[in-house]
């Protein structure tokens, strides 16, 4: 289990080269890469909105090509962490990958911007900003890294949960060991609140909570529920500090082998899966919230979210380093102000 406070830098480890080989070779040996069935992976299990959205995209592709194109999904993190499967995707061992923005942060700096703390005012604000040219610009920034950004999906708001106490003010965070995704941006956010950041894959969080390796983590209602983290960490505090999206990427090596017509089909099916996902997402958040409240967890609203925003604000300066980044952040903020 990784417990260092700095997120692991990208790089192609020997282990991941082996994993990539196993994924590409092993899956093709089983005949699963026959035809044009794209292989996709997701850390979430079947039934989770991100998985259902990619299934919908596959259904659209099959329908529009009489079964010539389709998608096979390895759900539930069975092929490894998001960081590992991203490397496999870059190598071409996987065709599609649905990840959070966090594991892309160390690959492409522009992906940190939508994950800046207290940037989006609401889910609506995020949807509107990323449906515009800004979203396309961030997706396109992945191409030099061997990935084609196809679309963003919802991830709702991330809140802190822990085994010790309700978080009401930034001072309540002091000294807590908080798991974060493998991203320096998240490490910086936690440190800005005076807590200790522990990057690790989401698959390890439940055990780490139970064993007391960490005191808490942060995530949206559906992930807090589906990872069963609520069983170990009963205090869920609605800081809503990040409203960053999920993203669906395709391996550029696979993309380069598609002709123009198939690329257009893939792009269109991905875009059309977005409104479908949004409907499922809103329902899933409401259902997860209802079930979690009924399970007896202790939930608290934050009276003064500005205190958290202020404490985390220095993180913005650290990650807005270029004119392009400043322009994107300004445009996102303006889209929120237009919302009123
Ligand atoms: C979830 C997200 C996952 C994963 C996870 C995490 O909200 O859907 O893709 O990134 O958070 O915290 O690792």
PDB file of N, CA and C and ligand atoms in Angstrom, residues 43-44 48 50 82 98-100 102-103 155 158 179 181 200-202 218-220 223 246, ligand 1:
ATOM      1  N   UNK A  43     -12.972   1.604 -13.083  1.00  0.00           N
ATOM      2  CA  UNK A  43     -12.730   1.166 -11.707  1.00  0.00           C
ATOM      3  C   UNK A  43     -14.041   0.841 -10.981  1.00  0.00           C
ATOM      4  N   UNK A  44     -15.143   1.388 -11.499  1.00  0.00           N
ATOM      5  CA  UNK A  44     -16.446   1.165 -10.852  1.00  0.00           C
ATOM      6  C   UNK A  44     -17.096  -0.122 -11.362  1.00  0.00           C
ATOM      7  N   UNK A  48     -22.872   1.129 -12.128  1.00  0.00           N
ATOM      8  CA  UNK A  48     -22.455   2.497 -11.791  1.00  0.00           C
ATOM      9  C   UNK A  48     -22.660   3.353 -13.050  1.00  0.00           C
ATOM     10  N   UNK A  50     -21.052   5.598 -14.738  1.00  0.00           N
ATOM     11  CA  UNK A  50     -19.993   5.700 -15.752  1.00  0.00           C
ATOM     12  C   UNK A  50     -19.943   4.433 -16.607  1.00  0.00           C
ATOM     13  N   UNK A  82      -6.546   3.078 -11.844  1.00  0.00           N
ATOM     14  CA  UNK A  82      -6.723   3.991 -12.983  1.00  0.00           C
ATOM     15  C   UNK A  82      -5.360   4.388 -13.553  1.00  0.00           C
ATOM     16  N   UNK A  98     -12.322   4.813 -18.820  1.00  0.00           N
ATOM     17  CA  UNK A  98     -13.093   5.865 -18.129  1.00  0.00           C
ATOM     18  C   UNK A  98     -12.394   6.099 -16.789  1.00  0.00           C
ATOM     19  N   UNK A  99     -11.831   7.292 -16.641  1.00  0.00           N
ATOM     20  CA  UNK A  99     -11.111   7.612 -15.408  1.00  0.00           C
ATOM     21  C   UNK A  99     -11.587   8.948 -14.857  1.00  0.00           C
ATOM     22  N   UNK A 100     -11.173   9.231 -13.637  1.00  0.00           N
ATOM     23  CA  UNK A 100     -11.365  10.569 -13.099  1.00  0.00           C
ATOM     24  C   UNK A 100     -10.260  11.453 -13.692  1.00  0.00           C
ATOM     25  N   UNK A 102      -8.168  13.063 -11.947  1.00  0.00           N
ATOM     26  CA  UNK A 102      -7.008  13.037 -11.044  1.00  0.00           C
ATOM     27  C   UNK A 102      -5.804  12.257 -11.600  1.00  0.00           C
ATOM     28  N   UNK A 103      -5.977  11.021 -12.100  1.00  0.00           N
ATOM     29  CA  UNK A 103      -4.781  10.316 -12.583  1.00  0.00           C
ATOM     30  C   UNK A 103      -4.204  10.908 -13.870  1.00  0.00           C
ATOM     31  N   UNK A 155     -19.230  13.732 -11.970  1.00  0.00           N
ATOM     32  CA  UNK A 155     -18.699  13.053 -10.785  1.00  0.00           C
ATOM     33  C   UNK A 155     -19.233  13.705  -9.517  1.00  0.00           C
ATOM     34  N   UNK A 158     -17.276  16.329  -4.259  1.00  0.00           N
ATOM     35  CA  UNK A 158     -16.484  15.487  -3.338  1.00  0.00           C
ATOM     36  C   UNK A 158     -16.530  16.106  -1.948  1.00  0.00           C
ATOM     37  N   UNK A 179      -6.789   9.887   2.638  1.00  0.00           N
ATOM     38  CA  UNK A 179      -6.436   9.294   1.340  1.00  0.00           C
ATOM     39  C   UNK A 179      -6.839  10.239   0.211  1.00  0.00           C
ATOM     40  N   UNK A 181      -6.566  10.572  -4.354  1.00  0.00           N
ATOM     41  CA  UNK A 181      -6.137   9.907  -5.586  1.00  0.00           C
ATOM     42  C   UNK A 181      -4.674  10.268  -5.850  1.00  0.00           C
ATOM     43  N   UNK A 200      -3.365   6.856  -2.683  1.00  0.00           N
ATOM     44  CA  UNK A 200      -3.481   5.400  -2.903  1.00  0.00           C
ATOM     45  C   UNK A 200      -4.636   5.159  -3.864  1.00  0.00           C
ATOM     46  N   UNK A 201      -4.675   3.964  -4.421  1.00  0.00           N
ATOM     47  CA  UNK A 201      -5.755   3.672  -5.363  1.00  0.00           C
ATOM     48  C   UNK A 201      -7.055   3.471  -4.584  1.00  0.00           C
ATOM     49  N   UNK A 202      -8.175   3.740  -5.223  1.00  0.00           N
ATOM     50  CA  UNK A 202      -9.461   3.673  -4.511  1.00  0.00           C
ATOM     51  C   UNK A 202      -9.752   2.249  -4.039  1.00  0.00           C
ATOM     52  N   UNK A 218     -11.966  11.389   0.678  1.00  0.00           N
ATOM     53  CA  UNK A 218     -12.973  12.343   0.184  1.00  0.00           C
ATOM     54  C   UNK A 218     -13.499  11.809  -1.129  1.00  0.00           C
ATOM     55  N   UNK A 219     -14.798  11.887  -1.291  1.00  0.00           N
ATOM     56  CA  UNK A 219     -15.400  11.432  -2.536  1.00  0.00           C
ATOM     57  C   UNK A 219     -16.879  11.826  -2.581  1.00  0.00           C
ATOM     58  N   UNK A 220     -17.485  11.559  -3.744  1.00  0.00           N
ATOM     59  CA  UNK A 220     -18.911  11.862  -3.923  1.00  0.00           C
ATOM     60  C   UNK A 220     -19.777  10.797  -3.228  1.00  0.00           C
ATOM     61  N   UNK A 223     -19.602   7.080  -4.755  1.00  0.00           N
ATOM     62  CA  UNK A 223     -18.367   6.323  -4.510  1.00  0.00           C
ATOM     63  C   UNK A 223     -18.216   5.984  -3.030  1.00  0.00           C
ATOM     64  N   UNK A 246     -15.469  13.269 -14.547  1.00  0.00           N
ATOM     65  CA  UNK A 246     -14.824  12.049 -15.036  1.00  0.00           C
ATOM     66  C   UNK A 246     -14.512  12.299 -16.514  1.00  0.00           C
TER      67      UNK A 246
HETATM   68  C1  LIG B   1     -14.411   8.482  -7.999  1.00  0.00           C
HETATM   69  C2  LIG B   1     -14.161   8.376  -9.484  1.00  0.00           C
HETATM   70  C3  LIG B   1     -13.169   7.280  -9.769  1.00  0.00           C
HETATM   71  C4  LIG B   1     -11.925   7.408  -8.925  1.00  0.00           C
HETATM   72  C5  LIG B   1     -12.250   7.701  -7.491  1.00  0.00           C
HETATM   73  C6  LIG B   1     -11.017   8.011  -6.654  1.00  0.00           C
HETATM   74  O1  LIG B   1     -15.300   9.534  -7.739  1.00  0.00           O
HETATM   75  O2  LIG B   1     -15.364   8.063 -10.144  1.00  0.00           O
HETATM   76  O3  LIG B   1     -12.875   7.303 -11.125  1.00  0.00           O
HETATM   77  O4  LIG B   1     -11.088   8.396  -9.422  1.00  0.00           O
HETATM   78  O5  LIG B   1     -13.183   8.740  -7.353  1.00  0.00           O
HETATM   79  O6  LIG B   1     -11.121   8.800  -5.737  1.00  0.00           O
HETATM   80  O7  LIG B   1      -9.978   7.394  -6.914  1.00  0.00           O
END
